[in-house]
Amino acid sequence: MSHLDLPPLSRAAGTVQLPGSKSISNRMLLLAALAEGVTEIRNLLDSDDTRVMLAALQALGIGLKAQEASAWRVHGAGGVFPVKEAELFMGNAGTAIRPLTAVLALSGGHYRVSGVPRMHERPIGDLVAGLRQIGGNVRYVGNEGFPPLEIFPARIQLTAPIRLRGDVSSQFLTALLMALPLTGETAIIELTTELISKPYIEITLNLMARFGVAVEREGWQRFTIPGGQRYKSPGMLHVEGDASAASYFLAAGAIGGGPVRVMGVGRQSIQGDVRFADALESLGARIQWGEDFIAASAPERGKLKAFDLDLNHIPDAAMTLAIVALFTDGRCVLRNIASWRVKETDRIAAMAKELRKLGATVEEGEDFLAVSPAPSLAPHAAIDTYDDHRMAMCFALAALGGVPVRINDPGCVAKTFPHFFDAFAQIAAPVIAIDGPSASGKGTVAQRVAKALGFHFLDSGALYRLTALSAMKAGVALDDEAAVAAVAANLPAEFVGDRILLAGEEVTEAIRAEEVGVAASKIAALPAVRAALFERQRAFRRFPGLVADGRDMGSVVFPDAPVKVFLTASAAARAERRYKQLIEKGMPANMRPLLQDIVKDLEERDARDAARAVAPLQQTPDADLVDTTTLNIDEAVAAVMDSVRRRLPLSNLPVL
Ligand code: DC
């Protein structure tokens, strides 16, 4: 996809399950590969950067086996890599190339490591200099100080402390710390500069400790790895959610009302980037901490406050604050962020350029950025992302300024968060919930509104009908709650344009049969069935937006939908419409039910849908009532569009 057009967004609220942390995933994979024994890693991030690490380890002779989704078994080598000759491609993954280079230099083999062109512009000289001090034989294939590299067998000697710079990237220190225990000798690293991004070193030390290797640290200046330690598998490990990725959603909550809750990180997190929540709090956002979640909401009243912060401790999440600055009440300064210049792109330059497209005034320094927001964001900015996942994820937030935003090359989020835009849609994509009784015409109206807006469409009734039909076909009794719920959970249904398929067979017409409707109404009263269909319905919420029709779209499935419509009509009017449909379908007069029987049938079904204990049919207090008794379809569509216009900040709404 060349670009993604985000619609103007007004609100963000809901819950997001975070993918596994990139920093933890790649460190755990490497430590597990070097350890004695088998390690099972659960919730491993599945992204470009972790795939790079997995592929490299495989090429180096490490046994890797995928269990179920996101769980991997790593058969550790119990020391250096068994394969002594390899060519390794590291993409643009700093968390892979830096530590692997250090380990390879101690592995007694002949290796070449390279990456994408940008990787060949990202520094590695300080690490290579450190390795050369202990006898490492590493050669620059291209430019001095940068990958690609060629690594040769060498005699490693730990006679004197390794002197290392820590002010370009903390990954050089991480790399040496993780590699040096392989020598079995006592190793000392002394930093010759200030160390940046210290919390990442804490992650490294924490994970090394879980694999049985202790490091003595004197301030942030001197690190000693006592000899005679070996990595040993701790058995099973769980990767926490990615705290850097959490920043986008927490910011969305702080900007777009909230609460937005991220699941997978919390109070106990070992990732420094959770401190982003403190930064947000200092601007006035309301933050809640749990064991396994963090939640953020907008300030009680007024705007987020302008800030001037040293962000050296959260270099990645700090980017998110550059966007948050657009939503504050004044000039914001992000300080001590020089490392941005050597990341996936020159992030200071990229950020400055793209923020200006949104109307902000930006000053850019060697190690700082100052952002003064315009009174309102400039609409229709086309944001370039520089093959930098964080640029794409950050700028998605700009749409919360109520302006349409185009994100170029949105696929670059695959580096760390392949499903980012789906997750963001879950909390922010506009939903138009249209509920109402049977035959109120809401299906037709909803479909027309979806088409007019270019939104996705969910006919939730079809899911209940498909479940009913599927159960009937499988001979499952309709009152066997567990069995019907199992059918609902594994529904092999596909929506292809206007066609509906069940296990590959077209059932578009079949699910509209009267007996299927009656069966659907029965199984829809079973709580387990409703629960089984819940996430499936939520997954329809994608950009640019969703029109969902049913009984409980506004009350249960999308309770924070910005637009809710309750579409109804008198039972007599609905019966008449249904009667006309039967004639149009060519049903002969002697087969047609009597009009009064249809009325009775509809009233019975309404009563059943309204009386059931779970998710009864109801008009929520925040829904607009549209009574179509005296309206034709065009008028009903116009009435719903009125509601949409009043409640959504969509610019360029089509005029119907
Ligand atoms: O909208 P419809 O007639 O296709 O719906 C079929 C049945 O499914 C209806 O009797 C009620 C039930 N249903 C529901 O309970 N909740 C929804 N969101 C949609 C439909």
XYZ file of C-alpha atoms and ligand atoms in Angstrom:
676
model
C 0.000 0.000 0.000
C 1.510 3.328 -1.023
C -0.419 5.361 1.522
C -3.152 5.227 4.130
C -5.687 8.025 4.425
C -6.781 8.528 7.994
C -10.085 10.333 8.394
C -10.442 13.176 10.873
C -10.721 11.553 14.292
C -12.500 12.968 17.274
C -12.061 10.443 20.048
C -9.898 7.595 21.216
C -10.994 5.131 23.859
C -10.781 1.414 24.482
C -8.292 -1.345 25.129
C -5.291 -2.495 23.124
C -3.322 -5.709 23.561
C 0.325 -4.785 22.963
C 2.629 -6.943 20.858
C 5.732 -8.254 22.588
C 8.593 -5.855 23.246
C 11.175 -5.668 20.470
C 14.051 -4.937 22.836
C 13.197 -7.846 25.090
C 12.362 -10.266 22.252
C 15.683 -9.886 20.463
C 17.731 -9.964 23.660
C 15.944 -13.082 24.923
C 16.411 -14.849 21.592
C 20.146 -14.226 21.609
C 20.634 -15.146 25.270
C 18.551 -18.313 24.804
C 20.695 -19.211 21.774
C 23.904 -18.861 23.817
C 22.553 -20.624 26.906
C 22.721 -24.226 28.002
C 19.359 -25.918 27.653
C 16.070 -25.243 25.940
C 14.219 -21.980 26.472
C 10.595 -21.480 25.621
C 9.857 -17.828 24.858
C 6.217 -16.822 24.932
C 4.654 -13.711 23.402
C 7.693 -13.158 21.204
C 7.175 -10.181 18.914
C 6.485 -11.211 15.321
C 7.935 -8.393 13.214
C 10.679 -7.594 10.710
C 13.310 -7.023 13.396
C 12.661 -10.259 15.264
C 12.525 -12.204 12.005
C 15.979 -10.862 11.207
C 17.270 -12.210 14.528
C 15.513 -15.570 14.132
C 16.896 -16.018 10.615
C 20.424 -15.136 11.757
C 20.312 -17.562 14.679
C 19.016 -20.298 12.427
C 21.833 -19.656 9.966
C 24.269 -19.881 12.870
C 23.090 -23.371 13.749
C 20.671 -22.670 16.587
C 17.669 -24.994 16.763
C 14.469 -22.936 16.702
C 10.958 -24.218 16.725
C 7.737 -22.220 16.569
C 5.156 -23.552 18.975
C 1.702 -22.054 18.644
C 1.446 -18.392 17.632
C 4.230 -16.257 19.127
C 5.812 -19.003 21.246
C 9.255 -20.295 20.278
C 11.519 -23.031 21.616
C 15.191 -22.173 21.375
C 17.761 -24.956 21.683
C 20.728 -23.164 23.176
C 24.264 -23.848 21.954
C 25.666 -23.645 25.469
C 28.331 -21.224 24.253
C 29.365 -19.705 20.941
C 27.637 -20.500 17.648
C 28.277 -23.927 16.116
C 28.298 -22.639 12.503
C 31.674 -21.076 11.744
C 31.053 -19.556 8.321
C 27.998 -17.455 7.453
C 26.669 -14.431 5.571
C 24.057 -12.638 7.661
C 21.569 -10.011 6.530
C 20.400 -7.810 9.386
C 17.860 -5.578 7.630
C 17.631 -2.386 9.641
C 17.563 -4.090 13.034
C 19.985 -2.386 15.417
C 18.938 -4.772 18.191
C 20.188 -7.640 16.016
C 23.351 -6.384 14.305
C 25.036 -4.850 17.354
C 24.893 -7.761 19.821
C 25.397 -10.361 17.084
C 28.539 -8.607 15.890
C 29.965 -8.811 19.391
C 29.087 -12.479 19.809
C 30.398 -13.356 16.340
C 33.709 -11.670 17.097
C 34.128 -14.153 19.949
C 32.825 -17.171 18.024
C 36.010 -18.232 16.237
C 34.464 -18.183 12.789
C 34.388 -16.192 9.571
C 31.242 -14.116 9.084
C 29.909 -11.247 7.009
C 27.128 -9.031 8.322
C 25.255 -6.445 6.290
C 21.892 -4.704 6.186
C 19.701 -2.350 4.219
C 21.375 0.824 2.875
C 20.282 2.845 5.922
C 21.925 0.272 8.188
C 25.190 1.005 6.392
C 24.837 4.629 7.538
C 24.222 3.739 11.174
C 27.371 3.831 13.328
C 28.998 0.732 14.773
C 32.552 2.088 15.152
C 32.559 2.381 18.945
C 31.601 -1.283 19.278
C 34.213 -2.434 16.759
C 36.845 -0.351 18.566
C 35.859 -2.061 21.821
C 36.123 -5.513 20.266
C 39.509 -4.714 18.731
C 40.875 -3.815 22.164
C 40.474 -7.456 23.238
C 41.856 -8.885 20.010
C 38.657 -9.038 17.964
C 39.342 -9.183 14.226
C 36.647 -7.098 12.569
C 37.082 -5.393 9.190
C 34.987 -2.688 7.593
C 33.891 -3.852 4.149
C 32.626 -0.401 3.104
C 32.966 2.808 5.055
C 35.119 3.000 8.161
C 32.869 2.956 11.241
C 29.794 1.456 9.556
C 28.461 -1.919 8.422
C 28.859 -4.081 6.408
C 31.477 -5.942 8.414
C 33.648 -8.978 7.961
C 34.556 -10.874 11.105
C 37.440 -13.335 11.399
C 38.528 -15.873 14.020
C 40.665 -14.209 16.680
C 42.493 -14.814 19.925
C 40.523 -12.905 22.546
C 42.497 -11.533 25.489
C 40.897 -9.751 28.398
C 43.996 -8.234 29.895
C 42.807 -4.665 30.421
C 39.392 -3.061 30.835
C 37.599 -2.325 27.571
C 37.196 1.415 27.113
C 33.949 2.277 25.370
C 31.999 5.384 24.374
C 28.386 5.393 25.551
C 27.102 8.591 24.001
C 26.193 7.418 20.493
C 24.193 4.274 21.174
C 23.676 2.266 24.353
C 23.461 -0.830 22.151
C 27.271 -1.004 21.964
C 27.428 -1.533 25.695
C 24.529 -3.980 25.547
C 26.358 -5.911 22.837
C 29.580 -6.243 24.847
C 27.745 -7.087 28.057
C 25.832 -9.909 26.399
C 28.857 -11.305 24.512
C 31.650 -11.168 27.092
C 30.406 -13.944 29.436
C 31.167 -16.336 26.562
C 34.874 -15.908 27.288
C 34.447 -17.352 30.765
C 36.951 -14.780 32.036
C 36.401 -11.692 34.121
C 35.651 -8.769 31.835
C 35.565 -5.066 32.659
C 34.026 -2.296 30.579
C 34.760 1.333 31.357
C 32.774 4.090 29.733
C 34.763 7.044 28.489
C 31.711 9.276 28.057
C 28.297 9.857 29.542
C 26.005 6.870 28.876
C 22.764 7.586 27.013
C 19.502 5.619 27.138
C 20.414 4.016 30.477
C 17.109 2.129 30.913
C 18.032 -0.074 27.950
C 21.117 -1.215 29.852
C 18.845 -2.104 32.734
C 16.837 -4.342 30.403
C 20.062 -6.019 29.283
C 21.294 -6.610 32.843
C 17.893 -7.810 33.973
C 17.664 -10.402 31.188
C 21.271 -11.560 31.627
C 20.458 -12.158 35.285
C 17.486 -14.304 34.305
C 19.940 -16.433 32.311
C 22.194 -16.726 35.359
C 24.873 -14.126 34.652
C 25.439 -11.348 37.173
C 27.114 -8.063 36.324
C 28.589 -5.676 38.896
C 27.927 -2.076 38.055
C 29.616 1.008 39.508
C 27.299 3.853 38.645
C 27.020 3.999 34.882
C 30.796 4.184 34.462
C 32.211 0.730 35.032
C 30.751 -2.743 34.527
C 32.416 -5.952 35.710
C 31.351 -9.401 34.563
C 32.987 -11.851 36.980
C 34.517 -14.835 35.184
C 33.306 -18.412 35.316
C 29.668 -17.609 34.601
C 27.664 -19.317 31.883
C 24.247 -18.605 30.485
C 21.717 -21.203 31.604
C 18.173 -21.441 30.321
C 15.563 -20.366 32.868
C 13.084 -22.669 31.102
C 10.119 -20.575 30.195
C 10.048 -16.814 29.670
C 7.316 -14.384 28.815
C 7.979 -11.236 26.767
C 6.171 -8.202 28.136
C 4.224 -5.917 25.860
C 6.204 -3.278 23.979
C 6.375 -0.128 26.080
C 7.505 2.028 23.159
C 4.482 0.869 21.172
C 2.323 1.619 24.204
C 3.246 5.297 23.892
C 1.070 5.808 20.789
C -2.030 4.511 22.489
C -1.428 6.284 25.771
C -0.917 9.500 23.837
C -4.142 8.795 21.938
C -5.979 8.542 25.256
C -4.440 11.790 26.509
C -5.336 13.610 23.275
C -8.592 11.902 22.341
C -10.395 11.744 25.671
C -9.681 8.172 26.652
C -9.486 6.169 28.680
C -7.200 4.108 26.508
C -5.805 1.080 28.260
C -2.760 -0.808 27.014
C -2.493 -4.417 28.158
C 0.845 -6.208 28.561
C 2.929 -3.624 30.434
C 2.393 -2.237 33.901
C 3.920 -1.313 37.213
C 6.418 -4.198 37.125
C 7.711 -3.513 33.617
C 11.475 -3.683 33.081
C 11.266 -1.309 30.100
C 12.343 2.271 30.552
C 9.787 3.503 28.048
C 6.940 2.999 30.533
C 8.236 6.288 31.995
C 6.554 7.905 28.994
C 3.389 7.662 31.088
C 4.993 9.906 33.723
C 5.859 12.453 31.051
C 2.242 12.447 29.868
C 1.071 12.816 33.437
C 3.294 15.855 33.897
C 1.383 17.491 31.015
C -1.882 16.967 32.853
C -3.023 13.633 31.410
C -4.643 11.244 33.856
C -2.693 7.989 34.177
C -3.645 4.771 35.881
C -1.161 1.971 36.596
C -2.049 -1.699 36.981
C -0.025 -4.904 37.302
C -0.456 -5.622 33.613
C -1.844 -2.405 32.174
C -1.443 1.350 31.932
C -4.350 3.632 31.044
C -4.392 7.257 29.936
C -7.138 9.858 29.667
C -7.245 13.523 28.758
C -6.807 16.137 31.506
C -9.847 16.674 33.701
C -10.323 20.028 32.038
C -8.464 22.141 29.522
C -5.613 21.239 27.242
C -2.414 19.328 27.827
C 0.273 21.682 29.126
C 3.313 22.728 27.127
C 6.527 21.048 28.307
C 10.290 21.357 28.410
C 11.766 17.932 29.160
C 15.050 16.049 29.109
C 14.078 12.826 27.334
C 17.378 10.989 27.224
C 15.928 8.129 29.271
C 13.106 7.422 26.783
C 14.603 8.103 23.355
C 12.031 6.094 21.369
C 8.861 7.047 23.214
C 10.073 10.644 23.178
C 9.164 10.819 19.496
C 5.547 10.408 20.504
C 5.863 13.529 22.656
C 6.841 15.527 19.575
C 3.354 14.797 18.219
C 1.697 15.299 21.589
C 3.254 18.796 21.472
C 0.771 19.648 18.708
C -2.045 19.258 21.205
C -0.587 21.377 24.027
C -1.107 24.997 24.939
C 2.336 26.343 23.977
C 5.933 25.875 22.875
C 7.340 22.477 23.815
C 11.023 21.539 24.007
C 12.359 17.988 23.713
C 15.947 17.937 25.003
C 18.915 15.581 24.991
C 17.740 13.503 22.045
C 20.902 13.491 19.896
C 20.614 9.707 19.421
C 17.592 10.345 17.185
C 20.026 11.326 14.453
C 21.475 7.809 14.086
C 18.263 5.786 14.284
C 16.153 4.315 11.449
C 16.400 7.762 9.883
C 17.648 11.132 11.110
C 14.628 11.446 13.335
C 15.215 15.047 14.389
C 15.283 16.232 10.779
C 12.413 13.978 9.715
C 10.247 14.968 12.654
C 10.861 18.687 12.085
C 10.011 18.481 8.409
C 6.801 16.519 8.852
C 5.551 18.496 11.868
C 5.790 21.637 9.754
C 3.400 20.062 7.241
C 0.813 20.086 10.030
C 1.292 23.801 10.566
C 3.593 23.707 13.597
C 6.575 25.999 13.998
C 9.627 23.851 14.641
C 13.174 24.688 15.707
C 15.711 21.969 15.242
C 19.053 21.657 17.031
C 21.816 19.063 17.122
C 20.218 17.436 20.161
C 16.860 19.121 20.662
C 13.576 19.922 18.997
C 11.188 22.754 19.872
C 7.606 22.533 18.650
C 5.083 25.371 18.763
C 1.623 24.196 17.793
C -0.596 26.176 15.440
C -4.104 26.946 16.774
C -5.416 24.114 14.616
C -3.733 21.445 12.531
C -3.364 21.887 8.796
C -5.642 19.370 7.073
C -4.615 16.925 4.348
C -0.918 16.765 5.254
C 0.819 13.936 3.375
C 3.324 12.595 5.874
C 6.504 10.902 4.672
C 7.737 8.126 6.947
C 11.388 7.583 5.878
C 11.124 3.805 6.277
C 10.838 4.523 10.000
C 8.077 2.645 11.807
C 7.946 5.243 14.570
C 7.372 8.108 12.152
C 4.302 6.293 10.785
C 2.918 5.412 14.212
C 3.529 8.881 15.647
C 1.880 10.775 12.835
C -1.245 8.613 12.902
C -2.016 10.523 16.115
C -2.259 13.789 14.208
C -5.650 12.722 12.815
C -6.971 13.141 16.368
C -6.699 16.866 15.665
C -9.856 16.405 13.624
C -8.064 16.646 10.294
C -7.570 14.093 7.542
C -3.951 12.901 7.411
C -2.213 10.810 4.789
C 0.507 8.418 5.963
C 2.852 7.455 3.134
C 4.279 3.924 3.102
C 2.300 2.801 6.178
C 3.714 -0.730 5.761
C 6.966 0.400 7.416
C 5.307 -0.262 10.797
C 6.088 -3.953 10.152
C 9.536 -3.329 11.655
C 8.066 -3.645 15.147
C 4.256 -3.614 14.924
C 2.785 -5.157 11.761
C -0.816 -4.664 12.909
C -0.417 -1.165 14.281
C -3.112 0.455 12.166
C -5.637 -2.259 13.022
C -4.878 -1.736 16.702
C -5.150 2.029 16.339
C -8.455 1.591 14.491
C -9.734 -0.406 17.461
C -9.570 2.690 19.647
C -9.992 5.512 17.172
C -11.635 4.606 13.846
C -15.085 6.192 13.703
C -17.978 3.798 14.183
C -21.548 4.523 13.189
C -23.740 2.151 15.165
C -27.205 1.605 13.751
C -29.472 -0.508 15.927
C -33.108 -1.303 15.650
C -35.762 -3.995 15.405
C -36.232 -6.488 12.591
C -37.315 -5.098 9.231
C -36.816 -1.491 10.276
C -34.806 -1.065 7.082
C -31.578 -0.556 8.994
C -29.653 -3.078 6.896
C -30.364 -1.244 3.670
C -29.846 2.165 5.259
C -26.593 1.123 6.936
C -25.249 -0.294 3.693
C -26.069 2.907 1.818
C -24.444 5.070 4.496
C -21.312 2.864 4.433
C -21.072 3.175 0.672
C -21.548 6.945 0.758
C -18.758 7.384 3.318
C -16.459 4.722 1.898
C -16.590 2.955 5.283
C -16.535 -0.750 6.059
C -19.853 -2.408 6.793
C -20.808 -4.938 9.450
C -24.141 -6.723 9.234
C -23.989 -8.276 12.697
C -27.337 -9.994 12.204
C -25.687 -11.960 9.405
C -23.213 -13.406 11.929
C -26.084 -14.632 14.107
C -27.853 -15.981 11.027
C -24.652 -17.700 9.858
C -24.204 -19.255 13.284
C -27.795 -20.492 13.241
C -27.501 -21.909 9.726
C -24.178 -23.529 10.533
C -25.567 -25.105 13.709
C -28.643 -26.364 11.869
C -26.468 -27.917 9.145
C -24.268 -29.606 11.723
C -27.306 -30.967 13.577
C -26.448 -28.994 16.718
C -29.468 -28.398 18.971
C -30.233 -24.669 19.077
C -30.578 -24.673 22.876
C -27.204 -26.371 23.450
C -25.450 -23.161 24.476
C -21.889 -24.512 24.618
C -22.170 -26.319 21.297
C -23.721 -23.334 19.482
C -21.085 -21.037 21.001
C -18.384 -23.359 19.657
C -19.982 -23.077 16.218
C -19.982 -19.267 16.552
C -16.352 -19.177 17.663
C -15.178 -21.162 14.644
C -17.550 -19.800 12.026
C -15.898 -20.364 8.625
C -17.631 -17.276 7.228
C -16.302 -14.786 4.701
C -17.757 -11.510 3.518
C -16.710 -10.934 -0.094
C -18.210 -7.698 -1.387
C -21.973 -8.226 -1.191
C -21.639 -12.003 -1.034
C -21.524 -14.106 2.096
C -19.756 -17.469 2.114
C -19.937 -20.234 4.693
C -17.163 -22.824 4.382
C -16.665 -21.611 0.818
C -20.334 -22.071 -0.127
C -22.439 -19.037 -1.029
C -25.233 -18.523 1.510
C -26.127 -14.881 0.807
C -29.773 -15.843 0.120
C -29.973 -18.894 2.357
C -29.357 -16.985 5.579
C -32.310 -14.684 4.805
C -34.801 -17.561 5.002
C -37.529 -17.117 7.605
C -36.580 -20.207 9.619
C -32.958 -19.077 9.776
C -34.102 -15.686 11.106
C -36.172 -17.373 13.801
C -33.279 -19.678 14.718
C -30.916 -16.677 14.791
C -33.190 -14.853 17.193
C -33.183 -17.917 19.483
C -29.433 -18.475 19.586
C -28.851 -14.710 19.913
C -30.360 -14.960 23.400
C -27.534 -17.266 24.553
C -24.796 -15.310 26.396
C -21.998 -17.672 25.348
C -22.925 -17.220 21.687
C -22.865 -13.444 22.020
C -19.498 -13.626 23.769
C -18.105 -15.844 21.022
C -19.064 -13.304 18.355
C -17.921 -10.236 20.287
C -14.272 -9.954 19.155
C -15.196 -11.019 15.675
C -17.548 -8.061 15.384
C -15.004 -5.668 16.929
C -12.444 -6.695 14.321
C -14.581 -5.046 11.619
C -13.557 -1.669 13.057
C -10.889 -0.533 10.619
C -9.919 2.666 8.863
C -11.390 4.765 7.450
C -14.388 3.747 9.573
C -17.237 1.323 10.115
C -20.992 1.335 9.809
C -22.345 -1.494 11.965
C -25.950 -2.568 12.111
C -27.637 -4.820 14.624
C -29.308 -4.770 18.014
C -26.460 -4.034 20.390
C -23.884 -2.214 18.259
C -24.208 1.006 20.264
C -24.885 -0.588 23.642
C -22.426 -3.490 23.857
C -20.100 -4.021 20.908
C -19.114 -0.396 20.223
C -20.283 1.471 23.321
C -18.001 4.402 22.522
C -19.162 4.769 18.920
C -19.264 8.499 18.200
C -22.461 8.113 16.176
C -25.363 5.997 17.405
C -28.679 5.769 15.647
C -31.735 3.840 16.726
C -33.721 3.127 13.603
C -37.267 1.979 14.058
C -40.733 1.966 12.540
C -44.154 0.808 13.655
C -44.717 -2.943 13.429
C -47.441 -2.315 10.845
C -45.104 -0.331 8.605
C -42.360 -2.925 8.909
C -44.784 -5.760 8.142
C -45.943 -3.952 5.055
C -42.378 -3.550 3.802
C -41.654 -7.199 4.370
C -44.871 -8.150 2.578
C -43.870 -6.034 -0.418
C -40.457 -7.702 -0.455
C -42.091 -11.121 -0.645
C -44.115 -9.991 -3.649
C -40.987 -8.517 -5.270
C -39.161 -11.789 -4.705
C -41.941 -13.431 -6.710
C -43.563 -15.413 -3.901
C -46.985 -16.585 -5.173
C -50.045 -15.188 -3.347
C -51.090 -18.577 -1.941
C -47.673 -19.016 -0.305
C -47.532 -15.560 1.243
C -48.309 -15.215 4.939
C -51.118 -12.862 5.909
C -50.110 -9.295 6.695
C -51.451 -9.567 10.229
C -49.407 -12.739 10.769
C -46.262 -10.868 9.779
C -47.160 -8.113 12.238
C -47.643 -10.704 14.952
C -44.405 -12.448 14.072
C -42.441 -9.168 14.166
C -43.963 -8.185 17.472
C -43.046 -11.548 18.929
C -39.498 -11.266 17.670
C -39.157 -7.673 18.981
C -40.404 -8.865 22.344
C -37.895 -11.707 22.406
C -34.979 -9.453 21.314
C -35.986 -6.804 23.869
C -36.685 -9.153 26.770
C -33.566 -11.309 26.705
C -31.227 -10.980 29.632
C -28.086 -10.177 27.620
C -27.748 -7.281 25.199
C -31.450 -6.680 24.790
C -32.660 -4.510 21.938
C -32.808 -1.004 23.359
C -32.356 2.607 22.430
C -29.355 3.864 24.413
C -29.696 7.381 25.843
C -26.922 8.672 23.568
C -28.517 7.367 20.342
C -30.432 9.509 17.851
C -33.890 8.135 17.176
C -34.845 7.842 13.516
C -38.440 6.695 13.053
C -38.874 5.559 9.462
C -42.601 4.769 9.652
C -43.371 7.572 7.228
C -39.970 7.791 5.503
C -38.807 6.156 2.306
C -35.272 4.726 2.083
C -33.714 7.915 0.683
C -35.237 9.939 3.494
C -34.088 7.433 6.090
C -30.524 7.539 4.702
C -30.624 11.344 4.773
C -31.780 11.308 8.394
C -28.885 9.056 9.404
C -26.407 11.186 7.455
C -27.692 14.195 9.372
C -26.783 12.463 12.565
C -23.349 11.568 11.175
C -22.736 15.162 10.158
C -23.638 16.469 13.580
C -21.463 14.007 15.466
C -18.402 13.365 13.307
C -15.816 15.930 12.277
C -15.645 14.407 8.798
C -14.766 17.011 6.255
C -15.799 16.415 2.640
C -18.865 14.449 3.665
C -20.693 13.490 0.512
C -23.957 15.331 0.003
C -26.762 12.885 -0.670
O -30.863 -8.140 11.848
P -31.263 -9.595 11.535
O -32.703 -9.804 11.349
O -30.444 -10.170 10.409
O -30.824 -10.394 12.855
C -31.072 -11.770 13.025
C -31.232 -12.093 14.491
O -29.987 -11.927 15.166
C -32.232 -11.203 15.204
O -33.387 -11.922 15.566
C -31.563 -10.738 16.451
C -30.171 -11.250 16.385
N -29.194 -10.150 16.458
C -28.747 -9.799 17.694
O -29.194 -10.343 18.681
N -27.791 -8.845 17.830
C -27.321 -8.222 16.762
N -26.368 -7.281 16.914
C -27.789 -8.539 15.470
C -28.750 -9.524 15.352
